[in-house]
Short mmCIF file of C-alpha atoms in Angstrom, two decimals:
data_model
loop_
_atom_site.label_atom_id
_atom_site.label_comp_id
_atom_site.label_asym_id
_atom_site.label_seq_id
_atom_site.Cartn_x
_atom_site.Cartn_y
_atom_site.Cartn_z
CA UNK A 1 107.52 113.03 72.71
CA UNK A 2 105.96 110.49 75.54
CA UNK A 3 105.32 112.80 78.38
CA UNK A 4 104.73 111.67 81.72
CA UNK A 5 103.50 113.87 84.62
CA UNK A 6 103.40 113.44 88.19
CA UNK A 7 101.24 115.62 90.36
CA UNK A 8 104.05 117.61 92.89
CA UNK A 9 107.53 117.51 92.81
CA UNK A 10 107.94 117.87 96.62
CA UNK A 11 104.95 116.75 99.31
CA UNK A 12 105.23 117.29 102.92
CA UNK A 13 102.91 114.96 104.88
CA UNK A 14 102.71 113.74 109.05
CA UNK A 15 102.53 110.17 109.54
CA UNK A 16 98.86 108.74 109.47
CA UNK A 17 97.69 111.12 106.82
CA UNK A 18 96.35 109.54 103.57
CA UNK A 19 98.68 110.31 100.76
CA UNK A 20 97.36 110.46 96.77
CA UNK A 21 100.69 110.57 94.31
CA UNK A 22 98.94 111.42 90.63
CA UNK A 23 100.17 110.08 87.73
CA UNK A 24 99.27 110.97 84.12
CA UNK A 25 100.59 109.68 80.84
CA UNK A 26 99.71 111.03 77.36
CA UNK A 27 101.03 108.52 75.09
CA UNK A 28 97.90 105.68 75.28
CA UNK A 29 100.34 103.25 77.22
CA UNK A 30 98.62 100.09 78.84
CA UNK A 31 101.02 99.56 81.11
CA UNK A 32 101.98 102.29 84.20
CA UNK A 33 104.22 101.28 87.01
CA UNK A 34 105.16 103.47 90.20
CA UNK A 35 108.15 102.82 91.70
CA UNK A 36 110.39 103.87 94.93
CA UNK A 37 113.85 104.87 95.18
CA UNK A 38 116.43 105.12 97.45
CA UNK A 39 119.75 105.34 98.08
CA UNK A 40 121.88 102.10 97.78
CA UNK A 41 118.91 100.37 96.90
CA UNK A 42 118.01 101.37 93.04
CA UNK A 43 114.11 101.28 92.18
CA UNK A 44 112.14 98.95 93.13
CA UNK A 45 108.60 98.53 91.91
CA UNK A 46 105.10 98.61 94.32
CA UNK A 47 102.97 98.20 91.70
CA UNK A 48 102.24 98.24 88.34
CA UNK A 49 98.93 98.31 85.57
CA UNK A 50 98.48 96.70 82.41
CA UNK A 51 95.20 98.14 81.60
CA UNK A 52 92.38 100.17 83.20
CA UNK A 53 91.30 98.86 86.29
CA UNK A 54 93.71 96.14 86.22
CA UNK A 55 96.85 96.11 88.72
CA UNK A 56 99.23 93.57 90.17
CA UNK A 57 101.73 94.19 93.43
CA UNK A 58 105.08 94.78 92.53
CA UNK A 59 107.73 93.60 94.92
CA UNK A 60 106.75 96.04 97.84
CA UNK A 61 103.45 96.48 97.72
CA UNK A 62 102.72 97.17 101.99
CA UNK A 63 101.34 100.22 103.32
CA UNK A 64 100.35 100.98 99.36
CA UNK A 65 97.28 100.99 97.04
CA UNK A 66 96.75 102.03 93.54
CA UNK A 67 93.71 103.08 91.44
CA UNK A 68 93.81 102.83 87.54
CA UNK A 69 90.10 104.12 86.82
CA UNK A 70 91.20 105.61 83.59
CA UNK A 71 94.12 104.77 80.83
CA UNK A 72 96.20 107.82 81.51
CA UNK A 73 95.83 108.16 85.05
CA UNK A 74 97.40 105.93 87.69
CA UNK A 75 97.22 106.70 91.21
CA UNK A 76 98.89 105.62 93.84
CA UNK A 77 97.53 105.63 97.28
CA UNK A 78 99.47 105.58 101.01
CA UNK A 79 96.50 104.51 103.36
CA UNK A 80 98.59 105.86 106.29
CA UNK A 81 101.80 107.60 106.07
CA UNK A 82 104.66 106.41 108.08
CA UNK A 83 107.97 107.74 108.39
CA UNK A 84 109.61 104.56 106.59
CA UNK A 85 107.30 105.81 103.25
CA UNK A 86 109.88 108.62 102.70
CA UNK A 87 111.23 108.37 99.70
CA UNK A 88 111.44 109.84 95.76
CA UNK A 89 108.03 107.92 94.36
CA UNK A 90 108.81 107.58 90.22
CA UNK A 91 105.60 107.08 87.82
CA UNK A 92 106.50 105.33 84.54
CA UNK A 93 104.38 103.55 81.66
CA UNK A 94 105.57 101.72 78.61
CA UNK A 95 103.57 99.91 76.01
CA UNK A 96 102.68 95.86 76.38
CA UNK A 97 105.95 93.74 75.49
CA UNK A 98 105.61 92.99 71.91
CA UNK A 99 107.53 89.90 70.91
CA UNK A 100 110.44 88.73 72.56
CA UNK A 101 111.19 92.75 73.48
CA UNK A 102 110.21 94.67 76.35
CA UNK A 103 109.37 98.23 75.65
CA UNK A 104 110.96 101.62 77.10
CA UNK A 105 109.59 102.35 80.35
CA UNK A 106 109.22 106.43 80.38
CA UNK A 107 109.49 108.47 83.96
CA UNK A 108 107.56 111.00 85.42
CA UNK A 109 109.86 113.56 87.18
CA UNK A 110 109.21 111.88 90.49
CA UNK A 111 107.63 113.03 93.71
CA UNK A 112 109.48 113.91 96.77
CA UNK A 113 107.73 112.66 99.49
CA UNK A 114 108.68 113.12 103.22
CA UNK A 115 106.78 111.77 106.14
CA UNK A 116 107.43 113.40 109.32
CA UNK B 1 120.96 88.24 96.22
CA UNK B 2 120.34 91.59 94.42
CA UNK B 3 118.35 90.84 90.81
CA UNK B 4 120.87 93.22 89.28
CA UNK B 5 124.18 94.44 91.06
CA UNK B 6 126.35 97.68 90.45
CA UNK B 7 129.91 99.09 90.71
CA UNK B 8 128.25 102.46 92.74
CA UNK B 9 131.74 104.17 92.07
CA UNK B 10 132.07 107.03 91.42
CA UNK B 11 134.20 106.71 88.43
CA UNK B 12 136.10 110.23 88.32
CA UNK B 13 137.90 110.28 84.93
CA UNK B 14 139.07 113.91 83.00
CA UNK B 15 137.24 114.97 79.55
CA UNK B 16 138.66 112.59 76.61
CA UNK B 17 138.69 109.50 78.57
CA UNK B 18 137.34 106.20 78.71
CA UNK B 19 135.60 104.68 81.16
CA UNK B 20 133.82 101.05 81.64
CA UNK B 21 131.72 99.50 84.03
CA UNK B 22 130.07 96.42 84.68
CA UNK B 23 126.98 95.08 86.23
CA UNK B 24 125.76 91.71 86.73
CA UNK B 25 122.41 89.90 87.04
CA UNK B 26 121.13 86.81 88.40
CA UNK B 27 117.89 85.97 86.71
CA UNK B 28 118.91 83.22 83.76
CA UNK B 29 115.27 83.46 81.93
CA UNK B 30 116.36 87.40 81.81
CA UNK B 31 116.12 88.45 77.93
CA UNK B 32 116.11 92.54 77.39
CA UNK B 33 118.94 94.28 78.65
CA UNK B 34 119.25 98.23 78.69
CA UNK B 35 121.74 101.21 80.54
CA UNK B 36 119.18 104.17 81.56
CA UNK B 37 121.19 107.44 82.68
CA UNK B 38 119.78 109.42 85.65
CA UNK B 39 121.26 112.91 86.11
CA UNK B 40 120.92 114.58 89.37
CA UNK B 41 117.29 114.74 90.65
CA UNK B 42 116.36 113.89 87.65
CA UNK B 43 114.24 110.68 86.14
CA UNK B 44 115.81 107.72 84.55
CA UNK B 45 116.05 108.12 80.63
CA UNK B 46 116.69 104.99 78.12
CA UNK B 47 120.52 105.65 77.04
CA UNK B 48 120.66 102.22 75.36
CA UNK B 49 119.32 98.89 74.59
CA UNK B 50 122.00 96.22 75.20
CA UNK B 51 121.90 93.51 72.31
CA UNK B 52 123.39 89.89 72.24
CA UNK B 53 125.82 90.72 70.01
CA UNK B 54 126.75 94.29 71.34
CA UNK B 55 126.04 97.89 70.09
CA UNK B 56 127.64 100.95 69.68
CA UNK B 57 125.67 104.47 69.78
CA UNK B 58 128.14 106.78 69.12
CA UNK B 59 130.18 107.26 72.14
CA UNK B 60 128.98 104.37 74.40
CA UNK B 61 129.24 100.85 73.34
CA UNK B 62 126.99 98.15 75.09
CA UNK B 63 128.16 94.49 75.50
CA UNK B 64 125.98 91.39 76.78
CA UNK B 65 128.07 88.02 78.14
CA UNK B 66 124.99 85.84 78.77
CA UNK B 67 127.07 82.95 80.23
CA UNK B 68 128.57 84.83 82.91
CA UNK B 69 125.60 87.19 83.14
CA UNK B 70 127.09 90.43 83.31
CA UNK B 71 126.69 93.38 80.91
CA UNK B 72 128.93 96.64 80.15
CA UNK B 73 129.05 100.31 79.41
CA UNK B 74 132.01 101.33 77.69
CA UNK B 75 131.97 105.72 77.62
CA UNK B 76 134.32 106.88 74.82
CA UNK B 77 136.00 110.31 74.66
CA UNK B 78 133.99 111.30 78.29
CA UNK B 79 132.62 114.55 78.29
CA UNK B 80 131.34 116.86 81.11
CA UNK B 81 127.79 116.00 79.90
CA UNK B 82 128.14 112.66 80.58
CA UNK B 83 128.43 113.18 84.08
CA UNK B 84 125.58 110.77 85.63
CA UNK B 85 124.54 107.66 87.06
CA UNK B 86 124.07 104.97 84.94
CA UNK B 87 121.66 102.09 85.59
CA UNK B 88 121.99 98.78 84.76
CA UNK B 89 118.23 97.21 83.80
CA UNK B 90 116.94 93.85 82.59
CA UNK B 91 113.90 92.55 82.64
CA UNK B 92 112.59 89.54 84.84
CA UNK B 93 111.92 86.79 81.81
CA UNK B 94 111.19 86.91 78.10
CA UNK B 95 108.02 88.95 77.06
CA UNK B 96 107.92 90.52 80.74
CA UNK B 97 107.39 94.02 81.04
CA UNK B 98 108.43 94.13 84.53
CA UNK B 99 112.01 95.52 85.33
CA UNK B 100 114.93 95.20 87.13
CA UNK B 101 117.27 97.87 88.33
CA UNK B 102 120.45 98.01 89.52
CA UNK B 103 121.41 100.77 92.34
CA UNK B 104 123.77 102.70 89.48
CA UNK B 105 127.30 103.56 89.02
CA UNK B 106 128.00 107.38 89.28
CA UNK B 107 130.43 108.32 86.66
CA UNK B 108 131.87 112.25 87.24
CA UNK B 109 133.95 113.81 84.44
CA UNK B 110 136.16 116.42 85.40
CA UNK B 111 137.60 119.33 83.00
#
């Protein structure tokens, strides 16, 4: 079974701290995404990796960074914490698209994260 | 415009009914289609690829209209387990491993 961990299930932070949301996959995936979700407004994706190193913004990538410095690990970063940052924060990784398919995305359990 | 829109419900149905629900997207170049279930406070989980010519997995059948752009879950015989939101993915052009979620539909079955 793909299993994909995330580092806390709930985190408590005060705007301006950094934040670190961990991310760890043990299936050899290239590809690890992290994505936000709220209510009314599904998941949308911040960023995402395709190999180590390598990482591309997703559709809200602002007041985020990521860090990919090993396969199974992808980090993702909150330079300072604002209020508007509170949200459930989902880690998933799938394998490259192969042909004209595009390959299960598994999910971490996600990371409750409020900013007060 | 919303990549991929959703019926939120909920859909409240008793055990040993049918339900259905649509949801449509607006990307054209869209070519994988898939309904992940998310139970309460839970992650999203892969229920079902969605295939051009539709697909059953035993309860829940999955159809794909590619010229109006909408796909649908069709629940047979509900049960209480199958109480959860269901999210209506695709991704964002052929061989593109980036996705696109809709907000879900809740469905709630009741004893």
């Amino acid at each position: 079974d793909v299993k994909v961990t995330q580092s806390s299930r709930y985190l408590v932070k005060r705007t301006g701290e950094k934040v670190f949301l961990e991310c760890v996959q043990d299936m050899d995936h290239e590809n690890m995404f992290w994505y936000r979700q709220d209510p009314g407004l599904g998941l949308r994706l911040i960023y995402f990796s395709y190999d180590v190193k390598m990482k591309e913004k997703g559709d809200i990538p602002e007041g985020y960074s990521v860090s990919r410095e090993k396969k199974e690990r992808f980090s993702l970063i909150l330079e300072s914490a604002s209020t508007n940052q509170t949200s459930m924060y989902l880690c998933a990784s799938s394998f490259p698209t192969s042909g004209t398919s595009t390959d299960t995305q598994y999910f971490g359990p996600g990371t409750r994260l409020t900013v007060l | 415009r919303k990549e991929v829109e959703q019926d939120p419900g909920p859909f409240n149905v008793p055990e040993g009914a049918t339900v259905a629900f649509n949801c449509t997207y607006s990307n054209s170049a869209s070519q994988s289609f898939f309904w992940y279930r998310q139970d309460c406070r839970k992650e999203p989980k892969l229920l079902m690829s969605v295939y051009s010519s539709g697909n059953e997995d035993g309860r829940f059948t999955a159809q794909l209209n590619r010229a109006s752009q909408y796909i649908s879950l069709l629940i047979r015989d509900s049960k209480l387990s199958d109480s959860a939101t269901y999210l209506c993915v695709v991704n964002r052009r052929s061989n593109d491993y980036k996705l696109s979620f809709g907000a879900g539909t809740t469905v709630t079955v009741r004893a």
